[in-house]
PDB file of C-alpha atoms and ligand atoms in Angstrom:
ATOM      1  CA  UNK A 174      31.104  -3.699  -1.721  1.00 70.00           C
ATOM      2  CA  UNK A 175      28.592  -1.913   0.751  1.00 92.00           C
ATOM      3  CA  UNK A 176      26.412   0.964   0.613  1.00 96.00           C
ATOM      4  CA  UNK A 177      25.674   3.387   2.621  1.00 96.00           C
ATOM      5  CA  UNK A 178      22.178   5.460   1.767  1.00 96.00           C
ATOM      6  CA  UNK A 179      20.578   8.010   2.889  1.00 96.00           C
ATOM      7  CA  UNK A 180      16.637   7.263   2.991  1.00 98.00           C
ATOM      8  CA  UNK A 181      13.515   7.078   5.457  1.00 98.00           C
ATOM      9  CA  UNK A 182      11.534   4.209   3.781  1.00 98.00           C
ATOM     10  CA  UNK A 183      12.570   1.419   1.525  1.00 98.00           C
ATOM     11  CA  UNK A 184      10.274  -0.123  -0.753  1.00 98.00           C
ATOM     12  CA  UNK A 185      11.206  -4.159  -1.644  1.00 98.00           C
ATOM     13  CA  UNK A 186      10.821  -5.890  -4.901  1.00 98.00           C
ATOM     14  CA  UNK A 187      10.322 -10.007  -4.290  1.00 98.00           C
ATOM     15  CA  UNK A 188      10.911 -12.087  -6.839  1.00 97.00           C
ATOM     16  CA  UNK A 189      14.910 -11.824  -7.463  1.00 97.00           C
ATOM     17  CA  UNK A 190      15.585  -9.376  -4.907  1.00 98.00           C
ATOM     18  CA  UNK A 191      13.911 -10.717  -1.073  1.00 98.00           C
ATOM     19  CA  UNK A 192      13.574 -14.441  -2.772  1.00 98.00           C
ATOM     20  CA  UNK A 193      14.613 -16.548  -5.635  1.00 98.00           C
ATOM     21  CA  UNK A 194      13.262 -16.789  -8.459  1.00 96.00           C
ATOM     22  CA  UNK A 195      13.764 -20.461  -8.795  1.00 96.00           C
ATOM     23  CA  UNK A 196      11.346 -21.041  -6.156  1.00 97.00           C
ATOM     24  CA  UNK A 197       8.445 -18.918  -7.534  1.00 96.00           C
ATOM     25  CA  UNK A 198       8.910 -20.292 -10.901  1.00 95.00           C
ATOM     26  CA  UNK A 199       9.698 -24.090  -9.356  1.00 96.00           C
ATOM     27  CA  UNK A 200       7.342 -24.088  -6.023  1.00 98.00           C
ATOM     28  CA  UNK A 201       4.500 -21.267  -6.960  1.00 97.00           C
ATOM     29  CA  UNK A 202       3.358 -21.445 -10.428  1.00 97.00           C
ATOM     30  CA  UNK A 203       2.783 -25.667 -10.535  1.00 98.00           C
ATOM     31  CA  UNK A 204       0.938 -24.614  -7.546  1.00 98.00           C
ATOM     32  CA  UNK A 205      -1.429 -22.255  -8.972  1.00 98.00           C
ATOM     33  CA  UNK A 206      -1.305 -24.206 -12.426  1.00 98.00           C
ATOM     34  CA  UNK A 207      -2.561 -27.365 -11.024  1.00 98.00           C
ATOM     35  CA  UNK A 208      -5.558 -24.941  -9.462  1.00 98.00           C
ATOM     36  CA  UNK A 209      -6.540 -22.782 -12.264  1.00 98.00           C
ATOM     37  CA  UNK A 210      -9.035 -25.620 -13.755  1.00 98.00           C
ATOM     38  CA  UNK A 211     -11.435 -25.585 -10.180  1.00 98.00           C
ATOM     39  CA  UNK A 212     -10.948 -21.680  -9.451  1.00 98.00           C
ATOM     40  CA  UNK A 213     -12.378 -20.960 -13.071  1.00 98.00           C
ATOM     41  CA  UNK A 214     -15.181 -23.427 -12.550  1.00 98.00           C
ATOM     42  CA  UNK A 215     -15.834 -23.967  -8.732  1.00 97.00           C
ATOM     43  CA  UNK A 216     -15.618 -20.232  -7.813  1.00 96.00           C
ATOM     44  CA  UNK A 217     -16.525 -18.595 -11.035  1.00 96.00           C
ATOM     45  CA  UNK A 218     -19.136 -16.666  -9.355  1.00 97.00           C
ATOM     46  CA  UNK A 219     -16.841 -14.634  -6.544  1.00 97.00           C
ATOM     47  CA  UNK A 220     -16.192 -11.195  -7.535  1.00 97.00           C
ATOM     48  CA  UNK A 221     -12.970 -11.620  -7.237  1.00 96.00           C
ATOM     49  CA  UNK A 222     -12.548 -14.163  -9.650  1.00 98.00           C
ATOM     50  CA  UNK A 223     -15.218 -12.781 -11.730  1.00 98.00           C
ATOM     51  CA  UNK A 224     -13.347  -9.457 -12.113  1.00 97.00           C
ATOM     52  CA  UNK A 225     -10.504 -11.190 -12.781  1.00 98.00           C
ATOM     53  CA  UNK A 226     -11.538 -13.232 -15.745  1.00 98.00           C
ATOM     54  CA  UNK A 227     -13.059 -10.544 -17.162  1.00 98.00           C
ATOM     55  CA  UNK A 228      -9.913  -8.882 -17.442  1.00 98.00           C
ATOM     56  CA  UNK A 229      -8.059 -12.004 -18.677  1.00 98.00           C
ATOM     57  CA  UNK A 230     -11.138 -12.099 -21.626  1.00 98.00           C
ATOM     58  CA  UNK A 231     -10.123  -7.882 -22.224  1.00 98.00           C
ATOM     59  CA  UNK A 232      -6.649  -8.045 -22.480  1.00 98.00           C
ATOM     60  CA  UNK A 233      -6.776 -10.973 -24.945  1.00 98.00           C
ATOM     61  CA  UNK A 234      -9.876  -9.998 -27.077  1.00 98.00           C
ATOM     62  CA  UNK A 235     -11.780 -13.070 -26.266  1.00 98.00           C
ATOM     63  CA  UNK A 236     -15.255 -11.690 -24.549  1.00 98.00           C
ATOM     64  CA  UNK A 237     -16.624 -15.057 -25.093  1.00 97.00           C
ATOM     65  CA  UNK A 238     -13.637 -17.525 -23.524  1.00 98.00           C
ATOM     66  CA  UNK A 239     -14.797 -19.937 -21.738  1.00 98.00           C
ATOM     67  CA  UNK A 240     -13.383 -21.763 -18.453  1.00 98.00           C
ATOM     68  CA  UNK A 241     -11.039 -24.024 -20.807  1.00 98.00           C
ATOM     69  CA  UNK A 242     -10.178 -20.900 -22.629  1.00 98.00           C
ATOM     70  CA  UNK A 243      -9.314 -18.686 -19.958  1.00 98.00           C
ATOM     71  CA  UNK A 244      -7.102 -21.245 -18.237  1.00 98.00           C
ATOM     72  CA  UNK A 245      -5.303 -22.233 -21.403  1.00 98.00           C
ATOM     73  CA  UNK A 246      -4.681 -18.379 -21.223  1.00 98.00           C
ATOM     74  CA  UNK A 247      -3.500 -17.928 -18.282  1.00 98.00           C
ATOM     75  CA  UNK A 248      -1.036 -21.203 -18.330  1.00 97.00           C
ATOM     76  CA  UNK A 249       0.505 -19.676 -21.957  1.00 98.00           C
ATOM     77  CA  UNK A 250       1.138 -16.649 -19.702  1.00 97.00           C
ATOM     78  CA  UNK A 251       3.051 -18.327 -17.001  1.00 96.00           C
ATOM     79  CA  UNK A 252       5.085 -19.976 -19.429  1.00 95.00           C
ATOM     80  CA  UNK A 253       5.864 -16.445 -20.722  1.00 93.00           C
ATOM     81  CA  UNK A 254       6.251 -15.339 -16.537  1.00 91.00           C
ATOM     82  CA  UNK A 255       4.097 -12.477 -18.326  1.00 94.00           C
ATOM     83  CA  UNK A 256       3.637 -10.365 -15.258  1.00 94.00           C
ATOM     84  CA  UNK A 257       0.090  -9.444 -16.309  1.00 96.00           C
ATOM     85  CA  UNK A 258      -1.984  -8.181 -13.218  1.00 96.00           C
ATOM     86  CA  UNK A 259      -5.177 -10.430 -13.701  1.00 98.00           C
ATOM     87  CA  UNK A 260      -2.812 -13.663 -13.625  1.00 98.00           C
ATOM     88  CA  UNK A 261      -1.351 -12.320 -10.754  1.00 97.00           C
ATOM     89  CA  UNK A 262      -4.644 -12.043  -8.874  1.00 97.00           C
ATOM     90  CA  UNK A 263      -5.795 -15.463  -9.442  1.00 98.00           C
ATOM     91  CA  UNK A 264      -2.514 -17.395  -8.570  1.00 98.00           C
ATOM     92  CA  UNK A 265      -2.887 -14.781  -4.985  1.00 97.00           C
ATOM     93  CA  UNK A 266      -6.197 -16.528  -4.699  1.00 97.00           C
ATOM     94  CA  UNK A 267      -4.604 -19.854  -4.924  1.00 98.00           C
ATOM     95  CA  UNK A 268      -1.129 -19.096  -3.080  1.00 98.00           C
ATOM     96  CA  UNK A 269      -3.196 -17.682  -0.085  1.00 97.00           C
ATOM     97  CA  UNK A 270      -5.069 -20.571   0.900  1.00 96.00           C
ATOM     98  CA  UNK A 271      -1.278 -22.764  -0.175  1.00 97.00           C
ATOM     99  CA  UNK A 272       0.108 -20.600   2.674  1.00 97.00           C
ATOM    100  CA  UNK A 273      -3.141 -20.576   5.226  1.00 96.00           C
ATOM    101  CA  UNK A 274      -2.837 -25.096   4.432  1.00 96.00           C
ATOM    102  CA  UNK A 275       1.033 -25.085   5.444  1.00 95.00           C
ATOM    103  CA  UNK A 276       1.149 -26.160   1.822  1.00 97.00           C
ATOM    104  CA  UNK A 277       3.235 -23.517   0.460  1.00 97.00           C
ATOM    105  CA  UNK A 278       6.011 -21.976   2.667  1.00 97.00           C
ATOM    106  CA  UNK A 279       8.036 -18.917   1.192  1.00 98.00           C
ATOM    107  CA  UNK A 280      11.599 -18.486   0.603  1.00 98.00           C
ATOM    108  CA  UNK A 281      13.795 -15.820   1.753  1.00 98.00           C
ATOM    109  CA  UNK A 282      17.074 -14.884   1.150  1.00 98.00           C
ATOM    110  CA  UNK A 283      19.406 -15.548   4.227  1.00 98.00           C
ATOM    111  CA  UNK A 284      20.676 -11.913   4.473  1.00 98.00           C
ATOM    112  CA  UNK A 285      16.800 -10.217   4.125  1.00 98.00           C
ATOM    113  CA  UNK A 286      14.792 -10.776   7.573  1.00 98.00           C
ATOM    114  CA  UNK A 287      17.851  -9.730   9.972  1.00 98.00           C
ATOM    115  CA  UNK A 288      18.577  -6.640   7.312  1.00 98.00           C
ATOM    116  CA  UNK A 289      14.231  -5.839   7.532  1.00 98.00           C
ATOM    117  CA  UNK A 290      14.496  -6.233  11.429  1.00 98.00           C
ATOM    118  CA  UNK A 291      17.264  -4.137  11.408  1.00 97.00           C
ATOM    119  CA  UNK A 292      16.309  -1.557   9.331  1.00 98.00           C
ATOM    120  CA  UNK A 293      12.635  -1.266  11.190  1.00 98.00           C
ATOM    121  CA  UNK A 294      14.144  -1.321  14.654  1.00 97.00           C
ATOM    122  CA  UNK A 295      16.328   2.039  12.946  1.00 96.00           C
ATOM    123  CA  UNK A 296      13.066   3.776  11.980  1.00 97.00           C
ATOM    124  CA  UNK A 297      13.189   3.406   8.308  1.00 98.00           C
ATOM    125  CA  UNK A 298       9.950   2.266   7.432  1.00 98.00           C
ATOM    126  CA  UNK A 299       9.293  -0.569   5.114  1.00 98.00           C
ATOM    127  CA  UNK A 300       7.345  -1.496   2.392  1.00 98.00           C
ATOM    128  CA  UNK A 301       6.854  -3.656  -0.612  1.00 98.00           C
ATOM    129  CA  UNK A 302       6.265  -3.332  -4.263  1.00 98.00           C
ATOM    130  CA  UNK A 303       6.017  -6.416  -6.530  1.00 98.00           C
ATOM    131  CA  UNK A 304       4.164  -7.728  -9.483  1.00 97.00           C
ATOM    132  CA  UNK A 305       2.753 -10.302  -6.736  1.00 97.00           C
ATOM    133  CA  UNK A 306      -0.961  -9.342  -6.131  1.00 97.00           C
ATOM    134  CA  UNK A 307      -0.852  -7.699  -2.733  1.00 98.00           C
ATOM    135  CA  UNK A 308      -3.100 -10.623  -1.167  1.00 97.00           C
ATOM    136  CA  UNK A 309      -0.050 -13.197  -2.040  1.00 98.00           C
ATOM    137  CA  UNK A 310       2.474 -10.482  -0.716  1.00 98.00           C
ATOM    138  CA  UNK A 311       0.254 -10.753   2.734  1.00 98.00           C
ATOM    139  CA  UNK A 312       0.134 -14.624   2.625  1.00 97.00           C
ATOM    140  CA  UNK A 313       3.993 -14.507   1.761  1.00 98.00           C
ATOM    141  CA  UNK A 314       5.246 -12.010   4.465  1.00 98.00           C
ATOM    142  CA  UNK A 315       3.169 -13.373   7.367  1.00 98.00           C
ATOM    143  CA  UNK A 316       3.968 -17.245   6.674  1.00 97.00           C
ATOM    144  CA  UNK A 317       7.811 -16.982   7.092  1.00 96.00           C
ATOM    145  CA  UNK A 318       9.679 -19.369   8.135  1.00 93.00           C
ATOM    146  CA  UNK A 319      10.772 -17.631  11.339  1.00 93.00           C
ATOM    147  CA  UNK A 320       7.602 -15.808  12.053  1.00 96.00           C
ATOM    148  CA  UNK A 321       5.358 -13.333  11.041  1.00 97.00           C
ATOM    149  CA  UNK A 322       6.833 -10.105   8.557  1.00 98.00           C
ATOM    150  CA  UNK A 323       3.755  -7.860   8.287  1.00 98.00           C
ATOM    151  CA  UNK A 324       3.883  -6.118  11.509  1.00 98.00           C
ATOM    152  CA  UNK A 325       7.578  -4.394  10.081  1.00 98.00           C
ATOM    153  CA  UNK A 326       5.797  -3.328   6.526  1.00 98.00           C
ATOM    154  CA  UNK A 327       4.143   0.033   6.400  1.00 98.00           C
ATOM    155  CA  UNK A 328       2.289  -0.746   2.941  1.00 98.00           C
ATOM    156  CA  UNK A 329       1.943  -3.347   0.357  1.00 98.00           C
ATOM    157  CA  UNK A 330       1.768  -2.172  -3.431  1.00 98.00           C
ATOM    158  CA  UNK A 331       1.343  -4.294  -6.720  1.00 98.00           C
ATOM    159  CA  UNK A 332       0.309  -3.501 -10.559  1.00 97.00           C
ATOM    160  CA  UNK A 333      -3.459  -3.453  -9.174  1.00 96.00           C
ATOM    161  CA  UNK A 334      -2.996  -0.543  -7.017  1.00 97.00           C
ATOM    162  CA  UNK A 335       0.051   1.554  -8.201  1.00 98.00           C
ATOM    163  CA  UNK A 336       0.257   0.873 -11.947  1.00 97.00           C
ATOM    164  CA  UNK A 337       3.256  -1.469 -14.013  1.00 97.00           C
ATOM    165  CA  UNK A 338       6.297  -1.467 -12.322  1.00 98.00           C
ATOM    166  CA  UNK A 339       8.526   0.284 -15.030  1.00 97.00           C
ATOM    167  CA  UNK A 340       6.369   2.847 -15.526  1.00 98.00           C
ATOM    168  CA  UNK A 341       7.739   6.244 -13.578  1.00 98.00           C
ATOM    169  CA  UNK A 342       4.170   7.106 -12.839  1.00 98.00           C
ATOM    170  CA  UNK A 343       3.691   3.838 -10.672  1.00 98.00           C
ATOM    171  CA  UNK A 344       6.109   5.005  -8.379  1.00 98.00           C
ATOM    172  CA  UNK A 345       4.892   9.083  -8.254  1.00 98.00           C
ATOM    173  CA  UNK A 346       1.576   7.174  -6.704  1.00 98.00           C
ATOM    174  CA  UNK A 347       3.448   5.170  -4.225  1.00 98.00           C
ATOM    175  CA  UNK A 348       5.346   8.312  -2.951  1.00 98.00           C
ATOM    176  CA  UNK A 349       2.418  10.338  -2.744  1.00 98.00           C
ATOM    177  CA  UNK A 350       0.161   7.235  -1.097  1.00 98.00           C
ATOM    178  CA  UNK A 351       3.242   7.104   1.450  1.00 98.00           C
ATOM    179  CA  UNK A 352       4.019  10.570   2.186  1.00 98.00           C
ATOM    180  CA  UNK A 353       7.692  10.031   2.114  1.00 98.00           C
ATOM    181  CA  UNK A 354       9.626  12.624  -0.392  1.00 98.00           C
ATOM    182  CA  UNK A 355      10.744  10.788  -3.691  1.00 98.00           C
ATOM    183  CA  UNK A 356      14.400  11.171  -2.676  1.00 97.00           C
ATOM    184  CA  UNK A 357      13.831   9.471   0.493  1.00 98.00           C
ATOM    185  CA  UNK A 358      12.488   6.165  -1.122  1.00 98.00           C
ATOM    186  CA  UNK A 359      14.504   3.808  -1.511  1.00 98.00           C
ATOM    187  CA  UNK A 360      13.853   0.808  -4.398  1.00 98.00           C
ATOM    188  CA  UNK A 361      15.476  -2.726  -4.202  1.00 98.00           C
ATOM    189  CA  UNK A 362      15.109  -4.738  -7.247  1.00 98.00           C
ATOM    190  CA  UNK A 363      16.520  -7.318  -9.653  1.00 97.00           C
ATOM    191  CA  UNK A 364      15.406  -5.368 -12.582  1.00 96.00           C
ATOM    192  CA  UNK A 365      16.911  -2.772 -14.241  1.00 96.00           C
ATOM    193  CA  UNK A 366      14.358  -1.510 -15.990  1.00 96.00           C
ATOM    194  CA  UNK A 367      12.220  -1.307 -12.709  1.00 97.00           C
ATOM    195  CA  UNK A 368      14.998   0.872 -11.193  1.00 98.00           C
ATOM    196  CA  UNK A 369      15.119   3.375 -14.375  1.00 98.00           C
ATOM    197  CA  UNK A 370      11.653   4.009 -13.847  1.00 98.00           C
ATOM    198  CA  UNK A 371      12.026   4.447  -9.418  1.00 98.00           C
ATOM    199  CA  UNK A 372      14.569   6.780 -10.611  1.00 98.00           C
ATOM    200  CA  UNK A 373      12.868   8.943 -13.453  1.00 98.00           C
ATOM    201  CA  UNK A 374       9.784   8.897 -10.473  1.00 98.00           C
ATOM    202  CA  UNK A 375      12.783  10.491  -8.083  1.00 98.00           C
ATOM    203  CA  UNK A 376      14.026   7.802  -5.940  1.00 98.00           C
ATOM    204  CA  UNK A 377      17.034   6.504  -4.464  1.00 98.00           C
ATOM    205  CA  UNK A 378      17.596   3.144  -6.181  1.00 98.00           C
ATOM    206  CA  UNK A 379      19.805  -0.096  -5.769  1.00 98.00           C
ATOM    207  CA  UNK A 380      20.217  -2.771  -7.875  1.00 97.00           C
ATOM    208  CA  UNK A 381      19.908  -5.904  -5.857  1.00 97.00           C
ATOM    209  CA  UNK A 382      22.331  -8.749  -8.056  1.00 96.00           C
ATOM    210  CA  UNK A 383      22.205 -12.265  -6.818  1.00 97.00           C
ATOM    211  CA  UNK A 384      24.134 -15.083  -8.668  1.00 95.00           C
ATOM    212  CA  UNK A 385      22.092 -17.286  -9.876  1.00 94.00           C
ATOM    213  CA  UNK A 386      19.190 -14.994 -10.892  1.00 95.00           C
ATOM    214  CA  UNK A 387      17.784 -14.674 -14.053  1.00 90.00           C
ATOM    215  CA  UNK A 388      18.807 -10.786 -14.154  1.00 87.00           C
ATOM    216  CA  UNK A 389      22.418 -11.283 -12.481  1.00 86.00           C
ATOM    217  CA  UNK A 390      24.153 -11.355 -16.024  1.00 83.00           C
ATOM    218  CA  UNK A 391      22.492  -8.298 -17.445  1.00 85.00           C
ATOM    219  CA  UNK A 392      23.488  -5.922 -14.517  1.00 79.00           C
ATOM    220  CA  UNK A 393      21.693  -3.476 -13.242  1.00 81.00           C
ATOM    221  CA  UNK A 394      22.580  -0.450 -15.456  1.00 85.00           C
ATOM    222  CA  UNK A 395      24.213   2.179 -14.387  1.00 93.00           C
ATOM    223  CA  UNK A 396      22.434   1.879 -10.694  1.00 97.00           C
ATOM    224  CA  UNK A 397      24.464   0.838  -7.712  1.00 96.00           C
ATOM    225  CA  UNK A 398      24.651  -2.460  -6.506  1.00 96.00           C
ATOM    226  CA  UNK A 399      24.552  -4.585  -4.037  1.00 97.00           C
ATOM    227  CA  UNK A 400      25.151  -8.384  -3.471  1.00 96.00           C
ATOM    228  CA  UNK A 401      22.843  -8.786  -0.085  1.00 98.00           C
ATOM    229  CA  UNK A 402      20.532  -6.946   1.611  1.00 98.00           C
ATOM    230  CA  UNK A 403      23.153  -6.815   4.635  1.00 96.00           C
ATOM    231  CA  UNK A 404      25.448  -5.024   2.174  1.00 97.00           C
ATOM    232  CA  UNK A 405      23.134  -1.756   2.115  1.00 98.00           C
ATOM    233  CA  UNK A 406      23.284   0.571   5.199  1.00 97.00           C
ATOM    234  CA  UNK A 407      20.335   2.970   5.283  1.00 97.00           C
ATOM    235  CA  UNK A 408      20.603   5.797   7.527  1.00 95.00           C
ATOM    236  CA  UNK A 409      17.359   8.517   8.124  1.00 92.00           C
ATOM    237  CA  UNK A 410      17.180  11.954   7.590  1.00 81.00           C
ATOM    238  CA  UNK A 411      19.435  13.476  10.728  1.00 66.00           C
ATOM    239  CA  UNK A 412      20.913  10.654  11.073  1.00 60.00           C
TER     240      UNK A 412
HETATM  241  C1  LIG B  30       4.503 -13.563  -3.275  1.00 83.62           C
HETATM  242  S1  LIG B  30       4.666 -12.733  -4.713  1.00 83.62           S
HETATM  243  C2  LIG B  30       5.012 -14.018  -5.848  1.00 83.62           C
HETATM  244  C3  LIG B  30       5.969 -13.671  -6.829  1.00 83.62           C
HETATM  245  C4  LIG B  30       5.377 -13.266  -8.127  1.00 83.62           C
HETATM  246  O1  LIG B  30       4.437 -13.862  -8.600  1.00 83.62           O
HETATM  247  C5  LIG B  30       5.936 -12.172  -8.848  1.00 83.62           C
HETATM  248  O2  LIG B  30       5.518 -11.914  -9.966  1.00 83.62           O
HETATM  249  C6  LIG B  30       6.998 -11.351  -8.223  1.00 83.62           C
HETATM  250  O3  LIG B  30       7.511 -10.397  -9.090  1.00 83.62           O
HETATM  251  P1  LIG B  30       8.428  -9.193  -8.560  1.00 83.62           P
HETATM  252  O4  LIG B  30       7.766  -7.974  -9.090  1.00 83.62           O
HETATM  253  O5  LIG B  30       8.454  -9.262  -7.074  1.00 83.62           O
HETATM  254  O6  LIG B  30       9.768  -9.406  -9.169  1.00 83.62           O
HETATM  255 MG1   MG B  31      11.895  -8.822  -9.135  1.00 83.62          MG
END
């Protein structure tokens, strides 16, 4: 079935909606597992990291974990694919530089760079919003496989900067850090509960159902839907 929308920006999940899951869960996390152990003890001392493990040490009532402890920590959580923001920020650390090396290269659904090219050369501007910490959305977007993304995105947004993504609030501050009216936002995800919350904020919303993906049983509610990106038409105000 396709959609046609009316809307001036649209704001893109990742995981499950631009790219599989499967490879995050397959390609990414080993990757950043295998590099917890030196980031905790090797670069302890960069804010970054610093800030980071602090939070890790908050959120599980452990002021005093150590290196061992904190990694142990953050490997439970990626069994879990607990989308908890200080987690996120250290396996950006790590994916960043697997990008930069040629290491890591990102996957992309067939249908989603011609549908972004499309949609930017049209006007509507772009963005992304994903439990990815925005410097892995940077590495990801600018390392694809036919060329640089980042010059079509207007913004990047993650749990650091606009809040947890099913939280209505979370998307009132990406409106208002956009400028674009609620109901002329659009959201793409995989998740329904993600698209209750776009929606409760004001937005336009489509669920984005892939076979194959972890959320393609469950549906996406009582959102509309859409198979591929090239299935959604998005036309701008006037037009
Ligand atoms: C390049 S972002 C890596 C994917 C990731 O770690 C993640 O948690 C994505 O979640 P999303 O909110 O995009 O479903
Ligand atoms: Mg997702």
């Amino acid at each position: 079935m396709s959609l046609r929308l009316r809307a001036d920006a649209v704001v893109l999940d990742i995981e499950g909606t631009t790219s599989a899951t499967r490879f995050v869960v397959d390609v990414l996390y080993p990757y950043s597992r295998a590099r917890f152990a030196a980031l905790l003890t090797e670069r302890a001392g960069e804010p970054e990291v610093a800030r980071a493990v602090a939070r890790v040490r908050e959120v599980t009532g452990e002021p005093d974990a150590d290196a061992v402890r904190v990694e142990k920590t953050l490997n439970a959580w990626l069994d879990e694919d607990r989308k908890e923001t200080a987690l996120k920020t250290l396996q950006g650390l790590v994916w960043r530089e697997g990008f930069a090396r040629g290491d890591l290269v990102p996957h992309f659904y067939d249908d989603v760079v011609p549908a972004l090219r499309d949609w930017h050369a049209a006007g509507v501007r772009l963005y992304v919003y994903s439990s990815g910490s925005v410097a892995a959305q940077r590495a990801w977007f600018s390392s694809a496989p036919g060329g640089d993304l980042l010059p079509l995105l207007s913004g990047l947004y993650d749990t650091e900067n606009a809040g947890p993504k099913q939280q209505p609030e979370s998307y009132r501050r990406i409106a208002s850090a956009t400028g674009v009216a609620p109901g002329r936002l659009l959201f793409l995800s995989d998740r329904a509960g993600e698209l209750d919350a776009a929606r409760a904020a004001g937005w336009r919303t489509v669920g984005v159902r892939r076979p194959g993906e972890p959320y393609f049983a469950r549906g996406a509610g009582d959102h509309a839907e859409a198979g591929t990106f090239d299935a959604i038409t998005v036309v701008r105000s006037g037009g």
